[in-house]
C-alpha atoms as one frame of an Amber mdcrd trajectory, in Angstrom:
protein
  59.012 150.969 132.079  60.700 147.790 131.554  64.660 147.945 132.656  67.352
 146.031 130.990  68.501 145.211 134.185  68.590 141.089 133.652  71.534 140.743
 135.940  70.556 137.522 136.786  73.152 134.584 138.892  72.627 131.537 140.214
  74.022 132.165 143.887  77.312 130.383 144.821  77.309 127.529 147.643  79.195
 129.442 150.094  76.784 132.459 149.585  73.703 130.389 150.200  75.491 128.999
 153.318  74.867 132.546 155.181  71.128 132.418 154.151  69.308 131.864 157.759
  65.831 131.476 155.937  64.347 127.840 156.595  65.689 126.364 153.432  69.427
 126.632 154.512  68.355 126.474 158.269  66.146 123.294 158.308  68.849 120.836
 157.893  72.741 120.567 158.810  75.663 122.299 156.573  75.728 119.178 154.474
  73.087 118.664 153.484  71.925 120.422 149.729  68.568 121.406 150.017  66.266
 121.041 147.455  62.867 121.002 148.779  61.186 124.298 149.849  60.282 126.589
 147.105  63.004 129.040 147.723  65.515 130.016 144.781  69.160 130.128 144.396
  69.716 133.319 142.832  70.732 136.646 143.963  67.622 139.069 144.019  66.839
 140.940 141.132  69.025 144.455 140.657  65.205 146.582 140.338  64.089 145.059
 143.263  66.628 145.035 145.687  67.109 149.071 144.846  63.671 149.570 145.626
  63.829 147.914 148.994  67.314 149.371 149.723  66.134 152.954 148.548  62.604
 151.921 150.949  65.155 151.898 154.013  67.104 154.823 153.703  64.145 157.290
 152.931  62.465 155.672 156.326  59.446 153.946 153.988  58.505 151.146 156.252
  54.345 152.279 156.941  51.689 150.999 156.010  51.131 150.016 152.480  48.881
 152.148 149.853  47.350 153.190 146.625  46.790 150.520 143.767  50.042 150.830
 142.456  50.685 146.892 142.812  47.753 145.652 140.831  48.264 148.306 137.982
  51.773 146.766 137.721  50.010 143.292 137.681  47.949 144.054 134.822  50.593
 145.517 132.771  52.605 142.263 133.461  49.568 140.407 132.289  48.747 142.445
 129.363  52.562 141.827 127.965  53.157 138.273 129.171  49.813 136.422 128.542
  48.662 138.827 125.801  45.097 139.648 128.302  43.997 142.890 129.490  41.135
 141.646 131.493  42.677 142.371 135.278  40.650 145.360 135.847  42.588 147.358
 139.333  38.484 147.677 140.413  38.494 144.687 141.403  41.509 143.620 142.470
  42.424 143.872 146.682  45.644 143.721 148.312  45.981 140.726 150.637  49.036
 139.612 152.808  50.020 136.150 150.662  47.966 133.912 148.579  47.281 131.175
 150.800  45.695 133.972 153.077  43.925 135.472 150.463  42.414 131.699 149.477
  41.189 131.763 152.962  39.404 135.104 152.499  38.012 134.538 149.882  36.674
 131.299 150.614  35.284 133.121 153.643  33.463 134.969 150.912  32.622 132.224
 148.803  31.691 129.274 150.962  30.435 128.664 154.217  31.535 126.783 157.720
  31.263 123.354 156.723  30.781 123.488 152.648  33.392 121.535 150.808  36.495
 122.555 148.817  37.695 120.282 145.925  41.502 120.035 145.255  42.921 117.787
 142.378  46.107 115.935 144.252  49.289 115.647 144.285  48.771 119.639 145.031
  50.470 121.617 147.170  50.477 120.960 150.519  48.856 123.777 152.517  45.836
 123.438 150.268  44.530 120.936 152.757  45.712 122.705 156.244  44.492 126.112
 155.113  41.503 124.822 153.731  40.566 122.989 157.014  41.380 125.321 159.587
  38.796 127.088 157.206  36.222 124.868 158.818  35.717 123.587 154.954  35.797
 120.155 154.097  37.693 119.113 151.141  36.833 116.769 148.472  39.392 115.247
 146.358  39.178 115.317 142.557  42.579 113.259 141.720  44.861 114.115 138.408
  44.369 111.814 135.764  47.233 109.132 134.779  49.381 111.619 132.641  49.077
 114.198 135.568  45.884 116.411 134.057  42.965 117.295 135.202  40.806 114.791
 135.161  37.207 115.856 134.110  35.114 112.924 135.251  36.776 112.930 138.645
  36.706 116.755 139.002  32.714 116.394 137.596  31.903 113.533 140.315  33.989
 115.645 143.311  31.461 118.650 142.640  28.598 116.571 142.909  29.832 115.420
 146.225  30.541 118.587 147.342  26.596 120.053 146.382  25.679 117.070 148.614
  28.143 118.278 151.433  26.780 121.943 151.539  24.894 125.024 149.553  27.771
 127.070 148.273  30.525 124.878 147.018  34.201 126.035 145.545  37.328 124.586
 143.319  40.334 125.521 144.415  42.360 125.424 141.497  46.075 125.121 141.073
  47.362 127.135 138.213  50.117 126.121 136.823  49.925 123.234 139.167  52.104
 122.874 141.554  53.803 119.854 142.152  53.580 118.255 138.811  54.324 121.793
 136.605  51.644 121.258 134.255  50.185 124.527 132.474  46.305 124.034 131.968
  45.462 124.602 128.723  42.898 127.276 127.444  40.482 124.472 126.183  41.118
 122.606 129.775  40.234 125.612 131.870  36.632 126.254 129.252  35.919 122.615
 130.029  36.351 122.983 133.918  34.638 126.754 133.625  31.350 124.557 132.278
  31.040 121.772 134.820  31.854 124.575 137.932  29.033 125.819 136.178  26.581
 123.064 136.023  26.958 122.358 139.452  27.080 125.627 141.030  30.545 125.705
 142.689  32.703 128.694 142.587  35.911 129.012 141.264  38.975 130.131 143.514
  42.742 130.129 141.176  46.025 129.788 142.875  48.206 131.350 140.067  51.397
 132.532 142.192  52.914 130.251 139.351  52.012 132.066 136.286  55.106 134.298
 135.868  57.164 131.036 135.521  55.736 129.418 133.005  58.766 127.590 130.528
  59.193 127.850 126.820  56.927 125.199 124.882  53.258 125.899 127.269  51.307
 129.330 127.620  49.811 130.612 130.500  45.595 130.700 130.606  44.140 133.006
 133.347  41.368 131.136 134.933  39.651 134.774 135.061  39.908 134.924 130.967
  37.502 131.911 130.775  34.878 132.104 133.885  34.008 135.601 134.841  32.718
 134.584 138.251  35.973 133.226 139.178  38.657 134.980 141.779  42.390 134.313
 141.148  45.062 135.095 143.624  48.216 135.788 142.890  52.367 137.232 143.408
  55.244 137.835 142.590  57.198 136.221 145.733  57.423 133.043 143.575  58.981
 134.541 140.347  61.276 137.137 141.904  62.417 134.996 144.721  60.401 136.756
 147.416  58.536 134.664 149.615  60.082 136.846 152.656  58.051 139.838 151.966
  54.465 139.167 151.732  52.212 140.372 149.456  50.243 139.612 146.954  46.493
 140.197 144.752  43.162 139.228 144.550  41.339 139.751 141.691  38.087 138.830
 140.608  36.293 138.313 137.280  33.417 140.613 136.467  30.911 138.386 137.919
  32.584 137.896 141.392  33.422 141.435 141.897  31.054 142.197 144.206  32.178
 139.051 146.163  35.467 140.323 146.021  33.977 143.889 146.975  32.798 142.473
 150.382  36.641 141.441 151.414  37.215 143.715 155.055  39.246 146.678 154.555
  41.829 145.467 156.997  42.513 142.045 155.445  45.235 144.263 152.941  46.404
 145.762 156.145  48.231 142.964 156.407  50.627 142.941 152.961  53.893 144.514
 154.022  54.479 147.990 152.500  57.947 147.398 151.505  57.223 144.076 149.816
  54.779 145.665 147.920  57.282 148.327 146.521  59.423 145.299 146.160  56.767
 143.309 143.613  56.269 146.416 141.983  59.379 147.062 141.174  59.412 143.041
 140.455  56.556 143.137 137.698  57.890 147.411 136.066  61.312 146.618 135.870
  62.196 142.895 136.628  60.598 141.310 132.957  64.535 141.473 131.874  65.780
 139.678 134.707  62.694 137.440 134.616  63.529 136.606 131.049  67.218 135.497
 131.949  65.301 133.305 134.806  63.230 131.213 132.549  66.000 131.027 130.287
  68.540 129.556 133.378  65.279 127.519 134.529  65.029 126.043 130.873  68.749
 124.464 130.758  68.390 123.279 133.954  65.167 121.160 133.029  67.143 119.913
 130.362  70.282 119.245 132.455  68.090 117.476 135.298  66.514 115.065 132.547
  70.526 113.828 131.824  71.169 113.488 134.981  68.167 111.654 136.236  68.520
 109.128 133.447  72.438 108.674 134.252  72.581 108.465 138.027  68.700 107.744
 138.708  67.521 105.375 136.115  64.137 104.130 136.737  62.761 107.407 137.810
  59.852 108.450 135.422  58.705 111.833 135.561  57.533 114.190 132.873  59.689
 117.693 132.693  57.624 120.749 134.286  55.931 122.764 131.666  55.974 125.876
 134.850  58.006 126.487 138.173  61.005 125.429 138.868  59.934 122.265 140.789
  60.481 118.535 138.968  57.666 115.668 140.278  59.692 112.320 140.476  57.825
 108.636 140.177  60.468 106.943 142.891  58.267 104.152 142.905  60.744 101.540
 140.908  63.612 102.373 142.504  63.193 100.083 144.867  63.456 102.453 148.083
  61.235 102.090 151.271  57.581 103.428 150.459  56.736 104.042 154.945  54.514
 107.328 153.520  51.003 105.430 153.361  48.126 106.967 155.280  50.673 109.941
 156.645  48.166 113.956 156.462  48.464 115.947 153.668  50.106 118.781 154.027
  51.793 117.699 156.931  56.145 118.462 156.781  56.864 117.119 160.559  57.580
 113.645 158.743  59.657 112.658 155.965  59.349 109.998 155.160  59.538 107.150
 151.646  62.009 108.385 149.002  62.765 112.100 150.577  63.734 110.373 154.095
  65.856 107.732 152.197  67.734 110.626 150.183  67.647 112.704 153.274  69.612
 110.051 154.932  71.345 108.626 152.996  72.870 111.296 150.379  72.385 114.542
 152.023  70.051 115.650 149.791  66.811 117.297 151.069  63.448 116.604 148.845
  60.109 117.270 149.666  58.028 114.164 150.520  55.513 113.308 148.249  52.804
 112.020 150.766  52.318 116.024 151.893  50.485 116.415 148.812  48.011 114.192
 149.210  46.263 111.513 147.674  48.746 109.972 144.674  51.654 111.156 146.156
  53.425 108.205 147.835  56.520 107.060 146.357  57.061 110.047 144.131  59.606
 113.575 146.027  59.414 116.988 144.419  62.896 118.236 143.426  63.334 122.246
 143.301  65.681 122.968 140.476  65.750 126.460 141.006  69.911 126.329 141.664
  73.237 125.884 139.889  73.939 123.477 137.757  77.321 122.974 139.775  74.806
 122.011 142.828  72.295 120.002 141.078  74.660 117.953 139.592  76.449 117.172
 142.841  72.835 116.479 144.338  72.132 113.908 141.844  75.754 112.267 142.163
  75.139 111.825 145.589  71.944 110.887 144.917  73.331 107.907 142.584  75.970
 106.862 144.897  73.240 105.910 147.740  70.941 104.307 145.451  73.895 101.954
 143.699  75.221 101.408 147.908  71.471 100.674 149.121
């Protein structure tokens, strides 16, 4: 049933103030944080009945039943027009990230090699290594793509690194907001193909995709892939953890040999919470994108008014904005610093961080082809991004 619930808000500044999760926790009271990807919004009505009503009644087991992956594959039969998530073989696992671990448990072995395409999210390369995998980079291509010939010399590496090779694909890709197209995906489907690696899709993304690009399930075009995915990114719920594996028809018995006790993990009440999310929440979703839309176009003004100089190209998905800081003129101390690694700001976040108040995330913690650039989370009122880039301005023009 879809609700017309779409009570959507951004949440007001003194209302975020009595968050205690890290984003408003990290840094002091003055600072306007807009790094982690945490949104500004008050929760959706559906959901936050469903994990009010979860309370009262005493529902806080252990999750079960399937009822989380049906609602997936409704979502994905109405949103990206594909009916190929079969609830077979799909499996409940605690968060993405942990489910990319699993199933590169079931993919790979200790000491075969991962690619990832940087700038890509950050935990890619912790989670990956403590793994025991080694990863291979396969770098984006100038205009921030996927760039074939690197992608097709990173798998050859990584057959000559070990026997049972995977891709873990971003998708959308996170930082840079690009949405892969269809013809994209075929084309990386074939050379996984050719060279025998296995295809693992990060697609925690795909609810948020913005007018103008179309979401492509990596399962739609290579049946031996596995995509994870969520709806903690969409609705806002990155406190209650859970989320879905599912596998293409070729990979399902890979996906079939996942331990029981792996969805053990998921909390029940978050997955009553997606649920809810992905039945009722398409309203409230709707007035999301819509809210995340202006702001893309507000955040384009306001770069070219108080940030001149900065190049980036607007996100196409998510609610994060990939800034080129590189002619700004601003200290660029993030060479040679570990992906993935957030113990050290440093370049154009630290300068902001200092200088304006105004908490980025560094680009070096997404690896290679991230120095000089910050990812900017515009997932918040306009009220507060504007102030953010005023401030912004003001300690660029005073050095």
């Amino acid at each position: 049933t879809v609700s017309n619930d779409a009570e959507f808000r951004w949440s007001t500044l003194p209302e975020l103030r009595e968050r205690t999760s890290i984003k408003w926790r990290a840094y002091g009271p003055d600072v306007l944080p807009l790094w982690v990807a945490e949104m500004d919004c008050a929760l959706a009505p559906p959901v936050a009945r469903a994990v009010t009503e979860a309370v009262g009644r005493g529902d806080t087991g252990y999750p079960a039943g399937t009822a989380y992956p049906e609602a997936l594959a409704a979502f994905a039969a109405e949103r990206w027009s594909w009916d190929g998530l079969d609830v077979a073989r799909a499996r409940l696992v605690p968060d993405v990230m942990i489910g990319v671990v699993e199933v590169l448990r079931l993919l790979t072995g200790p000491g075969d090699a991962v690619v990832v395409t940087p700038p890509v999210y950050g935990p890619f390369f912790a989670f990956v290594a403590s793994a025991g995998r080694a990863v291979v980079d396969a770098p984006l291509g100038a205009e921030g793509r996927l760039d074939l010939d690197a992608l097709a010399a990173a798998f050859a590496r990584a057959r000559e690194l070990g026997p049972r090779p995977a891709f873990l694909l971003c998708n959308p890709h996170n930082p840079t907001g690009v949405v892969h197209t269809r013809s994209e995906l075929e084309q990386v489907a074939a050379l996984a193909r050719e060279h025998g690696v296995r295809i693992v899709s990060d697609e925690i993304h795909a609810p948020l995709v913005l007018p103008g690009a179309r979401f492509t399930p990596m399962v739609s075009v290579a049946d031996d892939a596995i995509a994870l995915t969520s709806a903690s990114k969409a609705f806002n719920l990155a406190g209650l953890k859970a989320a879905v594996a599912y596998a293409g028809p070729g990979a399902a018995a890979d996906l079939a040999r996942m331990p029981e006790e792996v969805g053990h993990g998921a909390s029940h009440v978050a997955v009553l919470a997606h649920t809810a999310a992905l039945c009722e929440g398409r309203d409230w979703l709707d007035a999301l994108l819509a809210a995340l839309d202006a702001n893309r176009t507000l955040l384009g003004e306001l770069l070219a008014e108080h940030l001149p100089g900065t190049r980036w190209r607007a996100p196409e998905a998510t609610y994060l904005a990939w800034l080129d800081l590189r002619d700004l003129g601003l200290p660029a101390d993030d060479g040679g610093l570990r992906p993935g690694s957030t113990t050290h700001l440093a370049g154009p976040a630290k300068f902001f961080l200092e200088r304006a108040g105004v908490a980025l995330s560094a680009g070096h913690t997404y690896g290679q082809g991230g120095a000089g650039f910050a990812r900017l989370n515009m997932a918040t009122s306009p009220a507060v991004l504007r102030e953010a880039l005023e401030r912004m301005g003001r300690a660029l023009r005073d050095g």
